[in-house]
PDB file of C-alpha atoms and ligand atoms in Angstrom:
ATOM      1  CA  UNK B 116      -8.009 -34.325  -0.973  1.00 51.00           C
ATOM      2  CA  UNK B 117      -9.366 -33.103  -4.399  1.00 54.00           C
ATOM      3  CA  UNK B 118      -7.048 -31.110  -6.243  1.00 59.00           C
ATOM      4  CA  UNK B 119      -8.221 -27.722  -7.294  1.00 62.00           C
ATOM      5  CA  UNK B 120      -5.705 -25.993  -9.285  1.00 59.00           C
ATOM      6  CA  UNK B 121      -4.231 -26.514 -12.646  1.00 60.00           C
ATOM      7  CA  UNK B 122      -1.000 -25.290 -13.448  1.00 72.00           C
ATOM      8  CA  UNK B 123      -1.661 -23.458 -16.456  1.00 86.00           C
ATOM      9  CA  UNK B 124      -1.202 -19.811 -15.658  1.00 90.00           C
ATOM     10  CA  UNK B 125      -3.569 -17.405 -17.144  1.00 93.00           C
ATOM     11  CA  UNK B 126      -4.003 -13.748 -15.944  1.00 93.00           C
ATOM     12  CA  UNK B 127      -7.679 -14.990 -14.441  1.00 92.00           C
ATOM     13  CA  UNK B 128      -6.024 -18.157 -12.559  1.00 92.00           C
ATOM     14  CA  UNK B 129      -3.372 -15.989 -11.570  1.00 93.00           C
ATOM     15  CA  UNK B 130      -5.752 -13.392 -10.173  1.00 92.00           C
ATOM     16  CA  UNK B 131      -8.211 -15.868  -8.532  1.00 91.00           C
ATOM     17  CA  UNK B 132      -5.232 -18.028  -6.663  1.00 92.00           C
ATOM     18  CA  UNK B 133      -3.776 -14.276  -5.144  1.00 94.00           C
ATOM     19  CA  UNK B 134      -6.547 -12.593  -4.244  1.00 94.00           C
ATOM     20  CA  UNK B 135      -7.178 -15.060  -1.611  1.00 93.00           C
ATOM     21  CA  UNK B 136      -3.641 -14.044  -0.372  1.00 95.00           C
ATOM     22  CA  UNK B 137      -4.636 -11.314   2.206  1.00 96.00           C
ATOM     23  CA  UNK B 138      -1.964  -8.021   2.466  1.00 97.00           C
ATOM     24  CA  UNK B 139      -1.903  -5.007   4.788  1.00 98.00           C
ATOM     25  CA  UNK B 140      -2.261  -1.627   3.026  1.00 98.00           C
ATOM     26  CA  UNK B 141      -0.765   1.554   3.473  1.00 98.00           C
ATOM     27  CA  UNK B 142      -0.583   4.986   1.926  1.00 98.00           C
ATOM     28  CA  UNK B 143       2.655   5.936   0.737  1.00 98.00           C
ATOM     29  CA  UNK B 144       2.388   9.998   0.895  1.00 98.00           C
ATOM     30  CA  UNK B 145       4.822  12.759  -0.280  1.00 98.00           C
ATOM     31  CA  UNK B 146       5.074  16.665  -1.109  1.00 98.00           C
ATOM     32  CA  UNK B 147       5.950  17.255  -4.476  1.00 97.00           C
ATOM     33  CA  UNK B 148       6.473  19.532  -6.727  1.00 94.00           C
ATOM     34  CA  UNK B 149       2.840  19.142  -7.816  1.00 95.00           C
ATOM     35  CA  UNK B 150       1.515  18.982  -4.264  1.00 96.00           C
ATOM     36  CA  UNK B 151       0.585  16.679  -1.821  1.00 97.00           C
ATOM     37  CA  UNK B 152       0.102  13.397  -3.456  1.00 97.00           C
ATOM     38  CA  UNK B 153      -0.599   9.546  -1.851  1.00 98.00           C
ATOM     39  CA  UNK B 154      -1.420   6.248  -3.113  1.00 97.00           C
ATOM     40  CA  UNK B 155      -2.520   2.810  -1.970  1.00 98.00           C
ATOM     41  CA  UNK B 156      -0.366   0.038  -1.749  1.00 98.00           C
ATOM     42  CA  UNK B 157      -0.614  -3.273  -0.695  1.00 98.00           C
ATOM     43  CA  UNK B 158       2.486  -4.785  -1.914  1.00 98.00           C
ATOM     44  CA  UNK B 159       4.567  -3.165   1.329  1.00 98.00           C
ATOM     45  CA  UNK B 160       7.143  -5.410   3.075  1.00 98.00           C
ATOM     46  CA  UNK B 161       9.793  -5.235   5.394  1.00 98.00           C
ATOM     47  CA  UNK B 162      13.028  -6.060   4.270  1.00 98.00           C
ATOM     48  CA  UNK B 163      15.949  -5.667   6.199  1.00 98.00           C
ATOM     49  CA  UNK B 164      16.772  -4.677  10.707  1.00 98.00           C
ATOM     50  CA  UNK B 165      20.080  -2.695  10.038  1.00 98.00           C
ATOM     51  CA  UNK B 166      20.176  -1.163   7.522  1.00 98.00           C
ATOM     52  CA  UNK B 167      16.229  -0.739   8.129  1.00 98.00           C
ATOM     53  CA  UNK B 168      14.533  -1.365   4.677  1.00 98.00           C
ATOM     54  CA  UNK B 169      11.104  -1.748   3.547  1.00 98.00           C
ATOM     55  CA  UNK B 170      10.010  -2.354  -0.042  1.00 98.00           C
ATOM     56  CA  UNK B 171       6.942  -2.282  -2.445  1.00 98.00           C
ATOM     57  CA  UNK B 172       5.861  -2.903  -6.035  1.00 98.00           C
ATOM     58  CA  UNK B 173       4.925  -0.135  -8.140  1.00 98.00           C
ATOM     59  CA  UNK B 174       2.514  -0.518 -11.307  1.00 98.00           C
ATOM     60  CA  UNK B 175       4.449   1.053 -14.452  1.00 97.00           C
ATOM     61  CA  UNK B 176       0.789   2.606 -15.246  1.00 96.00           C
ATOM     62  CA  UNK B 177       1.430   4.541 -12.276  1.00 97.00           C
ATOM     63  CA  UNK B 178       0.949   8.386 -12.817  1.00 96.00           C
ATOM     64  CA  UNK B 179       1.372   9.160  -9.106  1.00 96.00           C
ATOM     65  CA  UNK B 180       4.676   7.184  -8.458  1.00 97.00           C
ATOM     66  CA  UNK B 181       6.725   9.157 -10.564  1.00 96.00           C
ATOM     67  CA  UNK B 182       5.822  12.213  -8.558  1.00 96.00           C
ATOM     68  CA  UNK B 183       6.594  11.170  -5.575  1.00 97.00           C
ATOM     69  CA  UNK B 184       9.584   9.536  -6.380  1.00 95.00           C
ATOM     70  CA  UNK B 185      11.315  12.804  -7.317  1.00 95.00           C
ATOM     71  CA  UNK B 186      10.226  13.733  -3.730  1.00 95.00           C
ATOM     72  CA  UNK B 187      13.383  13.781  -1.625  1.00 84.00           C
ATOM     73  CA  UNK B 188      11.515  11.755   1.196  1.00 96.00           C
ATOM     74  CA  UNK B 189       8.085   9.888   1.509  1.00 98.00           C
ATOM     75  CA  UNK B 190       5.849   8.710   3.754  1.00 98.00           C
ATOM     76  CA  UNK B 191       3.989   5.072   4.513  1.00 98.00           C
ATOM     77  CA  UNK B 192       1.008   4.923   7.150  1.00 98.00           C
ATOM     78  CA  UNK B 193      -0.413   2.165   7.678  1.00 98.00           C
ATOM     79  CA  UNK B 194      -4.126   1.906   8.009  1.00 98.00           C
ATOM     80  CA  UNK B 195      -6.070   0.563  10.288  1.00 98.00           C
ATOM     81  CA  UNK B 196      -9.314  -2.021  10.607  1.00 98.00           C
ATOM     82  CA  UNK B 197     -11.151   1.374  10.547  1.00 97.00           C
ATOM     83  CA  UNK B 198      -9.912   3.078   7.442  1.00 98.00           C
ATOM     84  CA  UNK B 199     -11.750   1.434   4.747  1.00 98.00           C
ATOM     85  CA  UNK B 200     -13.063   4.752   3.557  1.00 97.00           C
ATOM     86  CA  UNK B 201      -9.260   5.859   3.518  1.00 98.00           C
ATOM     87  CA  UNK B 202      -8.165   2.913   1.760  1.00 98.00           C
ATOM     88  CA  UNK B 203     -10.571   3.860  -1.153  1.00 97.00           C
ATOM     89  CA  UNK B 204      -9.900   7.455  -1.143  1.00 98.00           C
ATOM     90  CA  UNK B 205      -5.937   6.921  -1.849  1.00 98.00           C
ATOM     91  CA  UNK B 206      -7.187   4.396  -4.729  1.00 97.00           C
ATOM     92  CA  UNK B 207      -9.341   6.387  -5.910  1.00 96.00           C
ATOM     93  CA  UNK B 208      -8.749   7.945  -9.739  1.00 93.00           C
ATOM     94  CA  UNK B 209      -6.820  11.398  -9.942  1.00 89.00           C
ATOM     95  CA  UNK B 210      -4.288  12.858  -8.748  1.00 83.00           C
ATOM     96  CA  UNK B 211      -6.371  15.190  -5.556  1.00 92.00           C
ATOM     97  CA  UNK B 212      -6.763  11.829  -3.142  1.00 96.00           C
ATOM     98  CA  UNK B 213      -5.446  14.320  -0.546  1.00 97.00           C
ATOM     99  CA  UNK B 214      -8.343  17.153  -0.920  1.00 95.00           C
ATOM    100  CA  UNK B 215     -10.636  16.017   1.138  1.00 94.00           C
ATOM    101  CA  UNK B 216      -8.334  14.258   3.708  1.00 97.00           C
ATOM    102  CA  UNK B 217      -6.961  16.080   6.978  1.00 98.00           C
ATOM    103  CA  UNK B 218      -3.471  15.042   6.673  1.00 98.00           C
ATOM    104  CA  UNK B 219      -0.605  17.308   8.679  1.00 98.00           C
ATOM    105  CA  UNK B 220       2.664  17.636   7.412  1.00 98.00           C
ATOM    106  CA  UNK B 221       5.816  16.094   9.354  1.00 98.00           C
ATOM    107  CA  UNK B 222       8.331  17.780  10.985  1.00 96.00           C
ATOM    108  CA  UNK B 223      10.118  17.007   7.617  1.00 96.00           C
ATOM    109  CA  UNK B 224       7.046  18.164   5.911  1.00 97.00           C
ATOM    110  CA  UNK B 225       5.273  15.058   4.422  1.00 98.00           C
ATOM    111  CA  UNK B 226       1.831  14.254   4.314  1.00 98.00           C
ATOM    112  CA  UNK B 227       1.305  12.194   7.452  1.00 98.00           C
ATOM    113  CA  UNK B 228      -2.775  10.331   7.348  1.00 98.00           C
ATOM    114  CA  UNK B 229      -5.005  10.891  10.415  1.00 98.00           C
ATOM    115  CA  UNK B 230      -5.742   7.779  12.316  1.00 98.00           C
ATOM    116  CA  UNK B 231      -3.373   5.498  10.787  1.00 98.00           C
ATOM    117  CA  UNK B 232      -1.138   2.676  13.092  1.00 98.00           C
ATOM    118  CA  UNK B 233       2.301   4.248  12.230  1.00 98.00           C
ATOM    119  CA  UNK B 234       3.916   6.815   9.874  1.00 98.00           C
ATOM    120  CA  UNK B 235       7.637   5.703   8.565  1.00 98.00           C
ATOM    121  CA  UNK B 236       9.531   8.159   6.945  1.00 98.00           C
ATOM    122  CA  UNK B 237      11.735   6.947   4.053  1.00 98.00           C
ATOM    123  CA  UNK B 238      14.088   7.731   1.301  1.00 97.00           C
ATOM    124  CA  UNK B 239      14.386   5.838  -1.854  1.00 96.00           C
ATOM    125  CA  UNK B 240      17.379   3.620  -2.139  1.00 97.00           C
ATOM    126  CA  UNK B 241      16.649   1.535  -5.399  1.00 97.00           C
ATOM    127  CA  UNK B 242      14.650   0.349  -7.544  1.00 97.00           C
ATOM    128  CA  UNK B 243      14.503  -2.716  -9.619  1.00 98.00           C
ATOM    129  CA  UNK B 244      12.413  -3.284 -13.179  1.00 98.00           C
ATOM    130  CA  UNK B 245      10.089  -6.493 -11.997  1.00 98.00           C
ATOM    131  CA  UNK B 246       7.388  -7.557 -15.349  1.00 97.00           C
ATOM    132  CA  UNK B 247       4.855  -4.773 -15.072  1.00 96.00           C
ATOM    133  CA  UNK B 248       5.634  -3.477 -12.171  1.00 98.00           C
ATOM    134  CA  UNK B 249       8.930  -1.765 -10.063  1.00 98.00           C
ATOM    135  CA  UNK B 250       9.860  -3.294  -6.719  1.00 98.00           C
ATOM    136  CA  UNK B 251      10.953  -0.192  -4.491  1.00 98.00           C
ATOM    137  CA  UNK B 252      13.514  -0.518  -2.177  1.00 98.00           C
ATOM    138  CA  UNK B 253      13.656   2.299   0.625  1.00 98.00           C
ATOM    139  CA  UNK B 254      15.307   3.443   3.956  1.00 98.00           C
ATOM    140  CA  UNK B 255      13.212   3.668   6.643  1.00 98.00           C
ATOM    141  CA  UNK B 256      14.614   7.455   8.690  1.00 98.00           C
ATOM    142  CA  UNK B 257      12.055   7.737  11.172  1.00 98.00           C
ATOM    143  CA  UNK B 258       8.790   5.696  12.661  1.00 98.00           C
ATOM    144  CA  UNK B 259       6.639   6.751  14.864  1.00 98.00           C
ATOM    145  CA  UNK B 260       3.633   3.863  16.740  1.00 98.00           C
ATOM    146  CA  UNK B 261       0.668   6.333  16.335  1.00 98.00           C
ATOM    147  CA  UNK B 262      -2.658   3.862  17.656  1.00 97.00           C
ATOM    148  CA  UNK B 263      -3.240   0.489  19.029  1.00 96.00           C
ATOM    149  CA  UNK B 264      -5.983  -0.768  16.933  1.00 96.00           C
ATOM    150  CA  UNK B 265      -6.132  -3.618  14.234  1.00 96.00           C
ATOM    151  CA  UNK B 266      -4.522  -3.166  11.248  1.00 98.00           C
ATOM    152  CA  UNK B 267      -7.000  -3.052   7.353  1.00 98.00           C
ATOM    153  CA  UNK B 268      -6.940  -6.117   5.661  1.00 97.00           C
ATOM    154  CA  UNK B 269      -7.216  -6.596   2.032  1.00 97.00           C
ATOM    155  CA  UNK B 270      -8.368 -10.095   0.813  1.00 95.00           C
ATOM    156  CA  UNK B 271     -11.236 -11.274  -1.806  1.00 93.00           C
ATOM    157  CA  UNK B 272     -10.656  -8.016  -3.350  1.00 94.00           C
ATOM    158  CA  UNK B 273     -12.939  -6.424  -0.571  1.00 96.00           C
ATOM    159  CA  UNK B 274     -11.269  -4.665   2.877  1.00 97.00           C
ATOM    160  CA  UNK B 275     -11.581  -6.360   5.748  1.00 96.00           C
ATOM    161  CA  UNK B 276      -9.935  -7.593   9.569  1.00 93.00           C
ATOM    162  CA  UNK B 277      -7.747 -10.124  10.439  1.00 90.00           C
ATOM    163  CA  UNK B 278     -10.655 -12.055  11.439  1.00 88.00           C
ATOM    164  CA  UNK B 279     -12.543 -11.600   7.573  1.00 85.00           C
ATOM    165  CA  UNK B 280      -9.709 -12.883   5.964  1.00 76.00           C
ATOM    166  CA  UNK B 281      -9.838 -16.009   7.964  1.00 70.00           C
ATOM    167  CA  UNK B 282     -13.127 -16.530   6.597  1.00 66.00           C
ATOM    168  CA  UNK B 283     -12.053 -18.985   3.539  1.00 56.00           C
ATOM    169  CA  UNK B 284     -15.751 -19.135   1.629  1.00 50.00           C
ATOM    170  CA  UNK B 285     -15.527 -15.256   2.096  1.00 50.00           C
ATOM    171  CA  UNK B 286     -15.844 -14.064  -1.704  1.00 46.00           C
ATOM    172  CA  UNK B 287     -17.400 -10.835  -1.024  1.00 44.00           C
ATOM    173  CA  UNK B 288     -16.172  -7.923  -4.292  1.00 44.00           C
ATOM    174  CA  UNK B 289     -15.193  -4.414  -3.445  1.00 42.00           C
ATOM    175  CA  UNK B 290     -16.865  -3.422  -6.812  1.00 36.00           C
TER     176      UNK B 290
HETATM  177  C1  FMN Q1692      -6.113  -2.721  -1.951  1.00 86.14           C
HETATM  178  C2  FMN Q1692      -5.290  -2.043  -3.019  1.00 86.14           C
HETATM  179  C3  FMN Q1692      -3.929  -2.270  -3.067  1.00 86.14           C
HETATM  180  C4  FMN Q1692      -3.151  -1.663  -4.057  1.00 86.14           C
HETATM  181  N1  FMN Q1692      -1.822  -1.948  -4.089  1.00 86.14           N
HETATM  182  C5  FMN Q1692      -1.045  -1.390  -5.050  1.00 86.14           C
HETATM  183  C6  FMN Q1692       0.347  -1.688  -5.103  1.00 86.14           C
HETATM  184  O1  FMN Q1692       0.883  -2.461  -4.307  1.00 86.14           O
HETATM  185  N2  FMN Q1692       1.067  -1.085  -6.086  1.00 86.14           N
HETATM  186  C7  FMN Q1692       0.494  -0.228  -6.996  1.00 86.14           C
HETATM  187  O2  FMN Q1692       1.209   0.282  -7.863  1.00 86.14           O
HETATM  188  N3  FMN Q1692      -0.827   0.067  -6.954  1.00 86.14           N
HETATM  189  C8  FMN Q1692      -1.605  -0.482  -6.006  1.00 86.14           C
HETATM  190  N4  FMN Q1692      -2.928  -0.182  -5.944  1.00 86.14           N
HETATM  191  C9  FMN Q1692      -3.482   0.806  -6.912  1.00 86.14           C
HETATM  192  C10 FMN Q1692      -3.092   2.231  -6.493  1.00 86.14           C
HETATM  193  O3  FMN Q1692      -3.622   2.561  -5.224  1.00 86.14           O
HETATM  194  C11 FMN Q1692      -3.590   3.273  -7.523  1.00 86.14           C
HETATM  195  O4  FMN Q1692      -4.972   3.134  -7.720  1.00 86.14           O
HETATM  196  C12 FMN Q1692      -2.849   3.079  -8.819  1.00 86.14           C
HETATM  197  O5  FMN Q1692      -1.479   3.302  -8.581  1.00 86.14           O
HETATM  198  C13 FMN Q1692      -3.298   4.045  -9.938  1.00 86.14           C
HETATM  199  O6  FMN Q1692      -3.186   5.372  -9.485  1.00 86.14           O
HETATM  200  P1  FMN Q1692      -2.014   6.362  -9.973  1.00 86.14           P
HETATM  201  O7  FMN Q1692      -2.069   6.427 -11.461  1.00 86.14           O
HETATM  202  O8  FMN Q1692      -2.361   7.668  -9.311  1.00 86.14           O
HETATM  203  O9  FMN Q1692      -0.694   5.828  -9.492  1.00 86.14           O
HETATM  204  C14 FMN Q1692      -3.738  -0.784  -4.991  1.00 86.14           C
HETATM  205  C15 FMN Q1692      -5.113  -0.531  -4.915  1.00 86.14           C
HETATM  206  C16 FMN Q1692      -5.891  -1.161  -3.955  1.00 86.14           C
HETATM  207  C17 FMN Q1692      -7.375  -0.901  -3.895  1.00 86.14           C
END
């Protein structure tokens, strides 16, 4: 088989080899002391049964992180097949993402997204400095299964299904 890589690793290579790497997404949510504030992430991972742990990476260009990290508690949903508009709302500039969306707060009071799969509720347990970015480490206090439906893919830099993402020659751009 022809090879198709070099090793050399530019920030383009780079790019070009991972965004064929599909991810889930989820909104990570909080109330803050500036109000209500989410963001998209597709970094999220499970980490550990007992304790239960789930992680992230954080971009340290990230004007929303540091808000809702001084939150005493946050929230991840994660989306489903049918949330692309979501998706682009919580990456969207600014810090409002939450204006428009009709989000009800948890019993604990944090943002929790209509329609998503499930809504964890976590607290911050560490965080470690990783190149540009900070890889989150958090305890998962509650989750709650919400719907049975597909989860939102994110692959070729465009949303998508399970199914999409099979789709190798799929090189569609989200813009
Ligand atoms: C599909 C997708 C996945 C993303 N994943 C991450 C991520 O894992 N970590 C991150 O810091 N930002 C991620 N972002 C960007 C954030 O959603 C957000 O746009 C960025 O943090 C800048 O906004 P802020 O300054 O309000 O934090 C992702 C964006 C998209 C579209």
């Amino acid at each position: 088989m022809a090879e198709r890589s070099t090793s050399v690793v530019t920030a383009g290579r780079f790019r070009e080899v991972m965004r064929a790497y599909p991810t889930g997404v989820v909104g990570v949510t909080a109330a803050t002391d500036r109000g209500p504030r989410a963001l998209l992430v597709g970094s999220f991972f499970s980490i550990s049964l007992r304790p239960a742990l789930v992680g992230f990476c954080v971009g340290e260009q990230s004007t929303t992180w540091p808000d809702i990290r001084r939150a005493a508690r946050f929230g991840i949903g994660i989306l489903a097949a049918d949330q692309q508009d979501l998706g682009r709302t919580l990456a969207a500039p600014g810090p409002q993402r939450l204006a428009g969306v009709p989000w009800r707060p948890s019993s604990a009071g944090v943002p929790v997204l209509p329609g998503v799969l499930a809504h964890l509720e976590c607290v911050p347990v560490a965080e470690h400095p990783a190149g540009d970015h900070t890889i989150v480490v958090a305890e998962v206090r509650s989750v709650r299964s919400l719907r049975d439906h597909q989860p939102l893919i994110f692959c070729h830099r465009t949303f998508g299904t399970v199914a999409d993402a099979r789709s190798g020659d799929r090189q569609v751009r989200s813009g």
